[in-house]
Tab-separated table of C-alpha atoms in Angstrom:
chain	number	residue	atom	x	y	z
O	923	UNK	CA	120.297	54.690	15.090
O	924	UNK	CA	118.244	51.607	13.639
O	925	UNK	CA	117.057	53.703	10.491
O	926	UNK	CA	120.520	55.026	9.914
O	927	UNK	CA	122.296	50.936	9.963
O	928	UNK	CA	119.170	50.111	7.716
O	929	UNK	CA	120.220	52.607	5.107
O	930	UNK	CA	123.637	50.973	4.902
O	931	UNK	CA	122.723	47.960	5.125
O	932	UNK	CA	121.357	47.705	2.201
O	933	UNK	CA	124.142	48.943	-0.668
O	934	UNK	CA	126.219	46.390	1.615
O	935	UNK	CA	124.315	43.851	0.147
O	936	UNK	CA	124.078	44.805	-3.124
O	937	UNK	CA	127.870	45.198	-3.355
O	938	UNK	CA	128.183	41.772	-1.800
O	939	UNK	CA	125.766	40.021	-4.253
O	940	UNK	CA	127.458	42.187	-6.921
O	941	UNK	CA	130.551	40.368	-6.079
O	942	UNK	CA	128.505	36.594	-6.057
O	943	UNK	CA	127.399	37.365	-9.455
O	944	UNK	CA	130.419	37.879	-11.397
O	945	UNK	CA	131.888	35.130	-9.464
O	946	UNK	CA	129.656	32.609	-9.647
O	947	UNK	CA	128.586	33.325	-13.419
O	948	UNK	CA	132.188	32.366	-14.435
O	949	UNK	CA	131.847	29.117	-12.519
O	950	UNK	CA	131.333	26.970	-15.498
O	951	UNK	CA	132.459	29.295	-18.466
O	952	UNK	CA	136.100	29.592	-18.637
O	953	UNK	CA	135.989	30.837	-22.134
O	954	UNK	CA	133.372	33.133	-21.482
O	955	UNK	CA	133.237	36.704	-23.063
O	956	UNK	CA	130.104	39.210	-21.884
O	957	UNK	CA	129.472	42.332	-23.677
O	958	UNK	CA	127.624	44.725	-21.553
O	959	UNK	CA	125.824	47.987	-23.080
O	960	UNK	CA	124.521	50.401	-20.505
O	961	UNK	CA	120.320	51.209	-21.504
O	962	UNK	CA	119.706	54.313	-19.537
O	963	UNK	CA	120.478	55.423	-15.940
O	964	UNK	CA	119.146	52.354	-14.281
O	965	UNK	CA	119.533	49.355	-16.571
O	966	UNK	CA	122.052	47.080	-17.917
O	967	UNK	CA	121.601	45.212	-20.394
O	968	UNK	CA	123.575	41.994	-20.543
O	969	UNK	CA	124.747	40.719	-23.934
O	970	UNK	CA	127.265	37.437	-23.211
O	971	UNK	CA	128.271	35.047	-25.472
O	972	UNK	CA	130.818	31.858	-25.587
O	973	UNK	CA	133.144	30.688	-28.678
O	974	UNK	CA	130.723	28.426	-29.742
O	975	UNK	CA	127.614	26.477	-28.989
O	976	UNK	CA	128.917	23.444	-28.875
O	977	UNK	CA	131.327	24.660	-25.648
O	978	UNK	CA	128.115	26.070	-23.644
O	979	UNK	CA	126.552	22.892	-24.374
O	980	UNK	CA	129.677	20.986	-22.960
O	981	UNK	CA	129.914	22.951	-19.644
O	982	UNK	CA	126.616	23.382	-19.095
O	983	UNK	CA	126.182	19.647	-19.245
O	984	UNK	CA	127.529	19.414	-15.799
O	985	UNK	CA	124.543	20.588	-14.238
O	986	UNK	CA	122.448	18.814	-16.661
O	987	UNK	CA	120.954	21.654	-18.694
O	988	UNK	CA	121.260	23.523	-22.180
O	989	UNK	CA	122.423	26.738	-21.273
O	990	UNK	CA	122.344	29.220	-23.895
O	991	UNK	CA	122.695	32.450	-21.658
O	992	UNK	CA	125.025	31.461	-18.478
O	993	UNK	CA	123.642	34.602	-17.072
O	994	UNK	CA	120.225	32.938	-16.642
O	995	UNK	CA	121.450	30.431	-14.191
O	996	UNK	CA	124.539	27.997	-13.703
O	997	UNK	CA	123.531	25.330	-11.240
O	998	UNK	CA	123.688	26.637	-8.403
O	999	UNK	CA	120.291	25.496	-6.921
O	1000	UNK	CA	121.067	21.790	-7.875
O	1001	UNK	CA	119.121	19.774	-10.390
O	1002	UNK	CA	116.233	18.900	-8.043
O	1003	UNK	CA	112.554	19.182	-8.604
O	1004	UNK	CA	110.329	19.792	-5.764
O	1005	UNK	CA	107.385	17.141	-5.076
O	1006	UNK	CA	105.601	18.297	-1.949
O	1007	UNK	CA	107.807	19.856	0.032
O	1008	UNK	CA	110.326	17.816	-0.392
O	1009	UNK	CA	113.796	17.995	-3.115
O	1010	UNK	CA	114.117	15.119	-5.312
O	1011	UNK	CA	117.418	13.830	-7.309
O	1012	UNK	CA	116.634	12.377	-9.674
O	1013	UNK	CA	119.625	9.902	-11.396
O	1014	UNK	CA	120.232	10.042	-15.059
O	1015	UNK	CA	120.020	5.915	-15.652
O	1016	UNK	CA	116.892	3.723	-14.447
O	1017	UNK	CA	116.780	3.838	-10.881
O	1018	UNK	CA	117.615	1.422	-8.329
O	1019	UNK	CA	116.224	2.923	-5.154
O	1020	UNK	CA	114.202	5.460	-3.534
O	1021	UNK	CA	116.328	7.226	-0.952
O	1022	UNK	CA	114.610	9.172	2.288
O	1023	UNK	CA	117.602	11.529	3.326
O	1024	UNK	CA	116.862	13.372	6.534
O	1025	UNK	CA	119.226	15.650	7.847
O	1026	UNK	CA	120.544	16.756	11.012
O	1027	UNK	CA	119.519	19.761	13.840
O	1028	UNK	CA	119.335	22.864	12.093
O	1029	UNK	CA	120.435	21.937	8.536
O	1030	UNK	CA	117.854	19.438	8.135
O	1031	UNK	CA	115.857	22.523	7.375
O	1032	UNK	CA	117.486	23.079	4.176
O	1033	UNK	CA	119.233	19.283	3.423
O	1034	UNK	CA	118.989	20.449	-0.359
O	1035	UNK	CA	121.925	22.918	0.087
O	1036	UNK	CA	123.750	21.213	2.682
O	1037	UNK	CA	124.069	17.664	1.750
O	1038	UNK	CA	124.254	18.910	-2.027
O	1039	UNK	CA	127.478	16.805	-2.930
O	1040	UNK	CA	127.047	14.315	-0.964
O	1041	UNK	CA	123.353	13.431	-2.311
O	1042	UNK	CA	124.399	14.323	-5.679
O	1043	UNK	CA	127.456	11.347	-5.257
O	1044	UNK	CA	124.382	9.073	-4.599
O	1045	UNK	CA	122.002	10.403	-6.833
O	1046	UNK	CA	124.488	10.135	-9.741
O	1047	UNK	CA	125.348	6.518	-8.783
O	1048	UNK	CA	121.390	5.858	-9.810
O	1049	UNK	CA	119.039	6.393	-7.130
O	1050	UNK	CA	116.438	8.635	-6.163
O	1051	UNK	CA	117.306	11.015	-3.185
O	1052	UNK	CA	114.456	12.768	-1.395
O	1053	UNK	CA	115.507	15.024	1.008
O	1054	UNK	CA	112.502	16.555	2.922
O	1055	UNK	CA	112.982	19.570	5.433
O	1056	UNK	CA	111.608	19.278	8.891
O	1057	UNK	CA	111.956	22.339	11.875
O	1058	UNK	CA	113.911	21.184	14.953
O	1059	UNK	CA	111.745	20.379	18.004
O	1060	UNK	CA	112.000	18.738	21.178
O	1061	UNK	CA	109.180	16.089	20.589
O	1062	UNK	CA	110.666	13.732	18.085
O	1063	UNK	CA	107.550	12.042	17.400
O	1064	UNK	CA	105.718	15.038	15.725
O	1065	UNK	CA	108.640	15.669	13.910
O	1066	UNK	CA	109.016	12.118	12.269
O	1067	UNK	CA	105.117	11.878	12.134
O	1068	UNK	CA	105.241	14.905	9.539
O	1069	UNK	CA	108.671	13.600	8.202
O	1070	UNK	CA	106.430	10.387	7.413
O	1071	UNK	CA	103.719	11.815	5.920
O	1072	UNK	CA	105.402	14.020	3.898
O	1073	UNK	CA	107.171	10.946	2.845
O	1074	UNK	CA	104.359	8.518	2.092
O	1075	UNK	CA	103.054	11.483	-0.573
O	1076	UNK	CA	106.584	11.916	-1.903
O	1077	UNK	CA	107.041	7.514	-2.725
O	1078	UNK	CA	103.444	7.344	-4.067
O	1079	UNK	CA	104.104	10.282	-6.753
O	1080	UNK	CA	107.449	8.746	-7.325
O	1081	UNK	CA	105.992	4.742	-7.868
O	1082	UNK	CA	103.422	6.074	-10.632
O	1083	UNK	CA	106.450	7.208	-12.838
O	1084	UNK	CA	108.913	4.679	-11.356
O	1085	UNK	CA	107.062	1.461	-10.333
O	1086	UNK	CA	108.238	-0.384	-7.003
O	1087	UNK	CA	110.860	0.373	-5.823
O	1088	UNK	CA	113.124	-0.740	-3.132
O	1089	UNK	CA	113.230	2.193	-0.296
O	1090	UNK	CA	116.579	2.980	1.544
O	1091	UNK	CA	116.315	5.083	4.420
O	1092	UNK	CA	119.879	7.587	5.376
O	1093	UNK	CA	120.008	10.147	8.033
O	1094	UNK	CA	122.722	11.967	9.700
O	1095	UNK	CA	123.273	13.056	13.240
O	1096	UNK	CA	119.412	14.115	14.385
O	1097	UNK	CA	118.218	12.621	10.941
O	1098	UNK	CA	119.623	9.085	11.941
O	1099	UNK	CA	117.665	9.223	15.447
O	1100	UNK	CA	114.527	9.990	13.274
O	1101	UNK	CA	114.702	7.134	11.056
O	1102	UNK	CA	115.610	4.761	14.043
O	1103	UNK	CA	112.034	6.509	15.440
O	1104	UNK	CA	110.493	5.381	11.426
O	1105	UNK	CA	111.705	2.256	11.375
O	1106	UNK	CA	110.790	1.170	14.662
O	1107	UNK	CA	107.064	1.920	13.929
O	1108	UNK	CA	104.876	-0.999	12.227
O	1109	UNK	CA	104.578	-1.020	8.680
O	1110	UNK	CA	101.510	0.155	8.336
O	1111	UNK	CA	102.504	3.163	10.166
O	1112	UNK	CA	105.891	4.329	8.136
O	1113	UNK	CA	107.248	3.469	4.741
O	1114	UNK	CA	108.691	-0.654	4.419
O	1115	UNK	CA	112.821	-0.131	4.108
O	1116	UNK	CA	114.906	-2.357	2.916
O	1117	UNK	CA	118.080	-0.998	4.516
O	1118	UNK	CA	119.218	1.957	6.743
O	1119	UNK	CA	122.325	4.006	6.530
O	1120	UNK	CA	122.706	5.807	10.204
O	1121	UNK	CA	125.547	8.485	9.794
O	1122	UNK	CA	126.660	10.061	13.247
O	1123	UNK	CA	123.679	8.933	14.786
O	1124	UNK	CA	123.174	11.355	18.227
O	1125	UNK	CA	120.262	10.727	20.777
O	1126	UNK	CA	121.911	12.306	24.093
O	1127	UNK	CA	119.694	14.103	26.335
O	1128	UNK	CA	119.516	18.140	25.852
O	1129	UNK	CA	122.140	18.539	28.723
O	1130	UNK	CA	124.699	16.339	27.000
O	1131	UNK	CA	124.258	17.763	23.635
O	1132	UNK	CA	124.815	21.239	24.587
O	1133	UNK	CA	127.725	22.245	27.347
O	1134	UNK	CA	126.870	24.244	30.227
O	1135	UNK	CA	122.458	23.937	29.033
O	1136	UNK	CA	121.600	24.801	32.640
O	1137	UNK	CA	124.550	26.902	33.351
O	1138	UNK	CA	124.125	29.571	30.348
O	1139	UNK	CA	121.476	28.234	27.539
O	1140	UNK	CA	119.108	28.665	29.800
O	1141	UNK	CA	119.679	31.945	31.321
O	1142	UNK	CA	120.506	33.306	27.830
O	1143	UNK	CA	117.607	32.085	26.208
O	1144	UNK	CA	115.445	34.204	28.944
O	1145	UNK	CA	117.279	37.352	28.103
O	1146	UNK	CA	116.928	36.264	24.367
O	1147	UNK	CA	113.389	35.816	24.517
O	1148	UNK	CA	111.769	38.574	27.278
O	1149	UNK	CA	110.814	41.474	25.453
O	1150	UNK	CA	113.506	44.597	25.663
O	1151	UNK	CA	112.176	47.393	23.293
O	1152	UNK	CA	109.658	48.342	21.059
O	1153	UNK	CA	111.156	45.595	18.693
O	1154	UNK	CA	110.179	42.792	21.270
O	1155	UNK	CA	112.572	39.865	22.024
O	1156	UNK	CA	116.073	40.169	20.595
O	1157	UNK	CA	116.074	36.863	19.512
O	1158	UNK	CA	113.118	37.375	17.269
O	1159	UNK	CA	113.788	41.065	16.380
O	1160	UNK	CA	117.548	40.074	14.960
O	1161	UNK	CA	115.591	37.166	12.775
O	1162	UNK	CA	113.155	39.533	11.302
O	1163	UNK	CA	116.399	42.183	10.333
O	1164	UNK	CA	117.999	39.393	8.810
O	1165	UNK	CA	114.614	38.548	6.860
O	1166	UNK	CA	114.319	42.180	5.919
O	1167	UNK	CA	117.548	42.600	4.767
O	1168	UNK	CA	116.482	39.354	2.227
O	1169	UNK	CA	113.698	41.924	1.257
O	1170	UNK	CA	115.861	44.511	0.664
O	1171	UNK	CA	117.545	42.370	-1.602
O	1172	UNK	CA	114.284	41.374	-3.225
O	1173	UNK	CA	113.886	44.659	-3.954
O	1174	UNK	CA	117.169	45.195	-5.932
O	1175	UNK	CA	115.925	42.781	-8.356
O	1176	UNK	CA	113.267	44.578	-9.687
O	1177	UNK	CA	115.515	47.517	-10.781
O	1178	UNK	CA	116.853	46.174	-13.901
O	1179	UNK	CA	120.509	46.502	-12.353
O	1180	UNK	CA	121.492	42.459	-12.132
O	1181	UNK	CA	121.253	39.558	-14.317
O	1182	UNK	CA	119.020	36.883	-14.490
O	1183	UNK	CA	120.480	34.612	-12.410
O	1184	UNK	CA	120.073	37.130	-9.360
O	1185	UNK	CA	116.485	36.208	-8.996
O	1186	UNK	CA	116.797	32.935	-10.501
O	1187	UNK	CA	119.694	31.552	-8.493
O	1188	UNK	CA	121.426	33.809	-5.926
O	1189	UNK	CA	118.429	34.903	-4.128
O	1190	UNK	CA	116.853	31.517	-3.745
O	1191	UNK	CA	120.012	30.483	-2.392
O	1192	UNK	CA	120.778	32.514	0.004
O	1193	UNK	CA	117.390	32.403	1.513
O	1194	UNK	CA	117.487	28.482	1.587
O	1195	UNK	CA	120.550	28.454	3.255
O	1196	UNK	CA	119.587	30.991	6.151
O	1197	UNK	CA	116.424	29.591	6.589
O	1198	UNK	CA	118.356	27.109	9.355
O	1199	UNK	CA	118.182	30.527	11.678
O	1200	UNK	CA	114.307	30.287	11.306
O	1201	UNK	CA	114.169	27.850	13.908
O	1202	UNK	CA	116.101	29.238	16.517
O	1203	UNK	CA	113.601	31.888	17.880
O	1204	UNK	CA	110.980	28.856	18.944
O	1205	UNK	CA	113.533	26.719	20.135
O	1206	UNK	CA	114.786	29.053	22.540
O	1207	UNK	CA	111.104	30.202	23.751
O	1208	UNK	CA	110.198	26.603	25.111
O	1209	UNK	CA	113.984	26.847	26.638
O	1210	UNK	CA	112.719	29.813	28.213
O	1211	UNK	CA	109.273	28.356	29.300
O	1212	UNK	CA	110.702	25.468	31.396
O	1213	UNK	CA	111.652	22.629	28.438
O	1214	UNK	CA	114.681	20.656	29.488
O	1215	UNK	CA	114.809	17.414	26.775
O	1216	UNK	CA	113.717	15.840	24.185
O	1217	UNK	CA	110.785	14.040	23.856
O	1218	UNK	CA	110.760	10.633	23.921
O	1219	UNK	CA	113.816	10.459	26.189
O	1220	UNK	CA	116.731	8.505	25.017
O	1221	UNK	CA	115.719	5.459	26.858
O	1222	UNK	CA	112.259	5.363	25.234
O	1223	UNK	CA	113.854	5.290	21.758
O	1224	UNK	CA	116.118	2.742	22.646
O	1225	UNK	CA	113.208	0.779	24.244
O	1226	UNK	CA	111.056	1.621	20.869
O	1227	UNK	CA	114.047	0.033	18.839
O	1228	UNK	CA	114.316	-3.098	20.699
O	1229	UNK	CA	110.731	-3.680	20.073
O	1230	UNK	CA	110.352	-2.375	16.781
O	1231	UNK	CA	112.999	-2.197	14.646
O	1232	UNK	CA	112.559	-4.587	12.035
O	1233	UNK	CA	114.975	-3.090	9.199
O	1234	UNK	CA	117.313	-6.264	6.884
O	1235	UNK	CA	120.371	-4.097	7.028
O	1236	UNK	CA	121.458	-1.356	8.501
O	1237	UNK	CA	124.748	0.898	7.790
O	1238	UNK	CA	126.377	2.556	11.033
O	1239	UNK	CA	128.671	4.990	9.663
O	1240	UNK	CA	130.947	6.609	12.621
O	1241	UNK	CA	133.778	8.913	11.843
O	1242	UNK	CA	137.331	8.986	13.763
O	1243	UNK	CA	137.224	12.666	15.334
O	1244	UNK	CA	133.365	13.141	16.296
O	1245	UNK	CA	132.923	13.695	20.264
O	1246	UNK	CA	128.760	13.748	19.996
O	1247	UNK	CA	128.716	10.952	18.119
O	1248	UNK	CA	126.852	7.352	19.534
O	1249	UNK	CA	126.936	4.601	17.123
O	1250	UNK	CA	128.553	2.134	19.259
O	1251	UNK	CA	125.376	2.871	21.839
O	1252	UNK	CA	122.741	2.043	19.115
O	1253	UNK	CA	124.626	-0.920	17.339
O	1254	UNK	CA	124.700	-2.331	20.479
O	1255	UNK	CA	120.686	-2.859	20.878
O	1256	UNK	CA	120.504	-3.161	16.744
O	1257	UNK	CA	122.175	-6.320	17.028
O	1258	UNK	CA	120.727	-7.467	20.007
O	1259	UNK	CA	117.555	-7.993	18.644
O	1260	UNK	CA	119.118	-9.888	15.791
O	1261	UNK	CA	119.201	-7.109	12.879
O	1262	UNK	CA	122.106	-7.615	10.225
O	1263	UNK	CA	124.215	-4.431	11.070
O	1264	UNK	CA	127.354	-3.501	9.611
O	1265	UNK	CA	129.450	-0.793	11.476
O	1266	UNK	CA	132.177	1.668	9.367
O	1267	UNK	CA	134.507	3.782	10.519
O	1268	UNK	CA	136.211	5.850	7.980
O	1269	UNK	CA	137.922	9.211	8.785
O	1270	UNK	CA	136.688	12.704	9.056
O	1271	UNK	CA	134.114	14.799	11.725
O	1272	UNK	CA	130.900	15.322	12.654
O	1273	UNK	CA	130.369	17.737	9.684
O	1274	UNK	CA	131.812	15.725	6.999
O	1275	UNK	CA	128.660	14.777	5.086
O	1276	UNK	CA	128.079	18.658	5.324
O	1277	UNK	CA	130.926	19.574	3.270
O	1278	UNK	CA	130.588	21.387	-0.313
O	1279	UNK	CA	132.129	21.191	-3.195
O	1280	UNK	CA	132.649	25.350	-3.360
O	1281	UNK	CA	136.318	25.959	-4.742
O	1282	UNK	CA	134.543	25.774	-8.464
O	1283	UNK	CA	135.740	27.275	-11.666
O	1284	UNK	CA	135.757	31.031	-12.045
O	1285	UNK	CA	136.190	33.670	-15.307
O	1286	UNK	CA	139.565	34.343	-13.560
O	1287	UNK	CA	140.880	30.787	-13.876
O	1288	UNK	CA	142.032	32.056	-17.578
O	1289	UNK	CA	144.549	34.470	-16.212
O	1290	UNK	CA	145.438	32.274	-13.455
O	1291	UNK	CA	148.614	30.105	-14.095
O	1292	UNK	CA	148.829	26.290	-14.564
O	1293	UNK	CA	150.877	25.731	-11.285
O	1294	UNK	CA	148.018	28.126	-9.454
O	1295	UNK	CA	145.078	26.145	-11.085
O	1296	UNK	CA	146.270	22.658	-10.332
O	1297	UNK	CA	147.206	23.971	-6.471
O	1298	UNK	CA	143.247	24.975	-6.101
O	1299	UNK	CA	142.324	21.117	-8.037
O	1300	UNK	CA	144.634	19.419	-5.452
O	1301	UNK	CA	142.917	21.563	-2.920
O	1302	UNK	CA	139.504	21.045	-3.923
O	1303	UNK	CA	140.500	17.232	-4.324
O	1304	UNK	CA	141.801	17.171	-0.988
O	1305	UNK	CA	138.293	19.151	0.660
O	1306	UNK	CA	136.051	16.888	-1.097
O	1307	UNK	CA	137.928	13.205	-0.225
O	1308	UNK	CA	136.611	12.663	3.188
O	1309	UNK	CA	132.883	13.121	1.499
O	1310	UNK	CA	133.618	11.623	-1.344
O	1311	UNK	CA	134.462	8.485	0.621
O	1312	UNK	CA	131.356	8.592	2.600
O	1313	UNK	CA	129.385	8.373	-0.632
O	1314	UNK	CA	131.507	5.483	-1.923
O	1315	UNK	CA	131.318	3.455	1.110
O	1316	UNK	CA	127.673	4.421	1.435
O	1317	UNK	CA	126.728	3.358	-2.117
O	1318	UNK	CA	128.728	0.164	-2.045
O	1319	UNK	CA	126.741	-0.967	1.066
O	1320	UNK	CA	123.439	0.107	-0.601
O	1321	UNK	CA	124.497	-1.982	-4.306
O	1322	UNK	CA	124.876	-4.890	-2.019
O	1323	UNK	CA	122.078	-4.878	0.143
O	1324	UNK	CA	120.142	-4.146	-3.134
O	1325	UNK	CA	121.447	-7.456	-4.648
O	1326	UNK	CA	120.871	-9.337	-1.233
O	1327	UNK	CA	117.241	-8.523	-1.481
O	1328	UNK	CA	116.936	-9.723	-5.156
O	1329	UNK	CA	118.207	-13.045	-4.494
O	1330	UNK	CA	116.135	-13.256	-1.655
O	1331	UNK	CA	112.890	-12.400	-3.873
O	1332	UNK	CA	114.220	-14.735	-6.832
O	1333	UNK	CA	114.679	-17.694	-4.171
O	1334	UNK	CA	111.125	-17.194	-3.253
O	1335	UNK	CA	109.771	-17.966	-6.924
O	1336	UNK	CA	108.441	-21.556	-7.657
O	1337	UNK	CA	109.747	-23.332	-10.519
O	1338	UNK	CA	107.758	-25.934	-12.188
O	1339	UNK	CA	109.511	-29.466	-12.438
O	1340	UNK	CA	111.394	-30.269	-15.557
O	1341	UNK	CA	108.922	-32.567	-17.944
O	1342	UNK	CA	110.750	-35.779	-18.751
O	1343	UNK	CA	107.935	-37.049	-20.844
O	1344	UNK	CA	109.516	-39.350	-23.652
O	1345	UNK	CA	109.123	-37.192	-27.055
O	1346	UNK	CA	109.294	-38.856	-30.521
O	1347	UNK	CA	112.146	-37.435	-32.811
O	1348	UNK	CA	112.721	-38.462	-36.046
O	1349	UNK	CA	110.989	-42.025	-35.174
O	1350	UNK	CA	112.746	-42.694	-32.006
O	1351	UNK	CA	112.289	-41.963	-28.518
């Protein structure tokens, strides 16, 4: 029965976040040594130290804090600071650029924990990444009109500590087809760019996107969505489990039985990176209610670009084994409306700007042998090349569209005429 897989469900969790926290507490403390004492029946009390300060401050420095207790927190939510509701990067050297990174369908509701590495790449290279959430929807223009807004706040914070700035924009998949939708609007409507980075851009109509949409999405999202029980819709019910199971582990944080970095770290995390699912229950009730595509249609964005788009330079970044993906379609009517555009195709799939940089260090590295440790770095090396390409490519483009502008601004400037009136020096002219 319901109350009997609720009972289980939640020591399941607790073992499983039992297990995250002595794995992920080791992730940047290979020398470290925890003494526990047990305080009464339901406490621990955690008592950890490392050899010496001077190592915590060493590995801590990779996530760009002072970590005197690692059980307090290790990274693991990024270094960003929220402005708005939006996650900010912020680089370590004077920054170059604002970037406005918007995801793609479904991530793009959590673009802090899935584009992690590869915003951090560009963040470290000295630029400003804001990544700002957004819920799928099938009328685009709401969703960049928020997007913009949300924006606009985010810049004018970010100019009173920063000055102007030059603004890049960079989407991916969904979040290239809403910054083609930005920077086709006037400027007094969106934010100015100076250059675009489109990765995987994707406009096809809802029946192209997703196989078999009349044949099965639709059918299942009326099953998904009509009420069958006292818990209403399926759909809905199974999202509000999941959310109470979250609860459940809220609750184990109060009883004194974890660290720190339970309620810090691991339970922030998890919830930002389910919080995708949070969409799906809406989406499928306008499938159910007769909603068939997108709105505008794919022709009206195209149309909007050709009279619109007014970006420099833009980036199209296609990768070799991506079925959905249609740069060639959009570079097409970029540079027919003479826009500079600069097409790349590098390798790797649709997911490759997605990918995480996950295989980190652990307290077992110490017993694990030299030949075992440099297998998992060539691994991890291997995992992380495709993205770590992206970033280099995409930074590259940026540095030079950057110095483009400058000369452009500097060739503007007037410079008075030399003055070649005759002065006296030592008696002579």
């Amino acid at each position: 029965s319901m109350p009997r897989r609720r009972s289980l469900a939640t020591p399941l969790i607790c073992a499983l976040i039992a297990g995250i926290v002595v794995f992920t507490t080791g992730r940047n403390a290979k020398h470290l040594s925890a003494n526990i004492s047990v305080k009464g029946k339901m406490g621990i009390k955690f008592n950890q130290g490392c050899q010496t300060r001077k190592d915590v401050r060493a590995r801590s420095s990779l996530f760009g804090n002072d970590f005197s207790n690692i059980f307090t927190g290790i990274g693991l939510l990024g270094n960003y600071d929220n402005i708005g509701e939006s996650y900010v990067l912020r680089p370590k050297s004077t920054p170059k650029s604002i970037v406005l990174f918007i995801g793609g369908a479904f991530v793009g509701a959590a673009p802090q924990q899935w584009y992690r590495y590869l915003m951090e790449q560009v963040a470290d290279a000295g630029h400003v990444v804001v990544a700002s959430p957004y819920q799928l929807d099938f009328n685009y223009t709401e969703i960049a009109q928020t997007l913009d807004n949300e924006q606009n706040k985010v810049v004018s914070i970010l100019k009173q500590e920063y000055g102007e700035l030059p603004i890049i924009g960079m989407g991916h998949s969904c979040g290239s087809l809403l910054q083609l939708i930005l920077s086709s609007q006037s400027e007094s409507e969106s934010l100015p760019r100076a250059a675009n980075v489109l990765i995987s851009y994707n406009n096809k109509p809802v029946k192209d996107a997703i196989p078999a949409f009349e044949e099965l999405v639709t059918p299942a999202a009326l099953r998904l969505t009509s009420p069958s029980g006292a818990d209403g819709p399926v759909l809905r019910s199974t999202i509000r489990q999941i959310q109470d199971r979250l609860k459940d582990a809220e609750a184990l944080g109060s009883t004194g039985l974890f660290p720190p970095i339970y309620n810090n770290e691991i339970l922030p995390f998890l919830k930002q990176t389910l919080s995708p699912l949070d969409q799906l229950p809406g989406l499928f009730e306008r499938i159910a209610n007769g909603v068939s595509d997108f709105s505008p249609t794919t022709l009206q964005i195209l149309d909007g670009a050709r009279a619109g788009y007014k970006i420099p330079k833009t980036l199209l970044v296609k990768f070799n084994d991506d079925s959905i993906d249609e740069t060639e379609k959009i570079g097409s009517v970029l540079r027919a409306i003479d826009s500079s555009v600069e097409t790349l195709q590098i390798e790797g799939t649709h997911v490759t700007p997605c990918i995480q940089d996950f295989l980190f260090e652990t307290p077992l590295d110490v017993l694990r042998p030299p030949m075992l440790q440099n297998v998992r770095d060539e691994t991890r090396k291997s995992l992380l090349a495709e993205t770590k390409d992206l970033a280099g490519r995409i930074l590259k483009f940026i540095d030079m569209s950057l110095d483009d502008n400058i000369v452009y601004v500097e060739s503007t400037v007037t410079t008075p005429p030399p003055d070649l009136t005759p002065r006296v020096v030592g008696g002579q002219t």
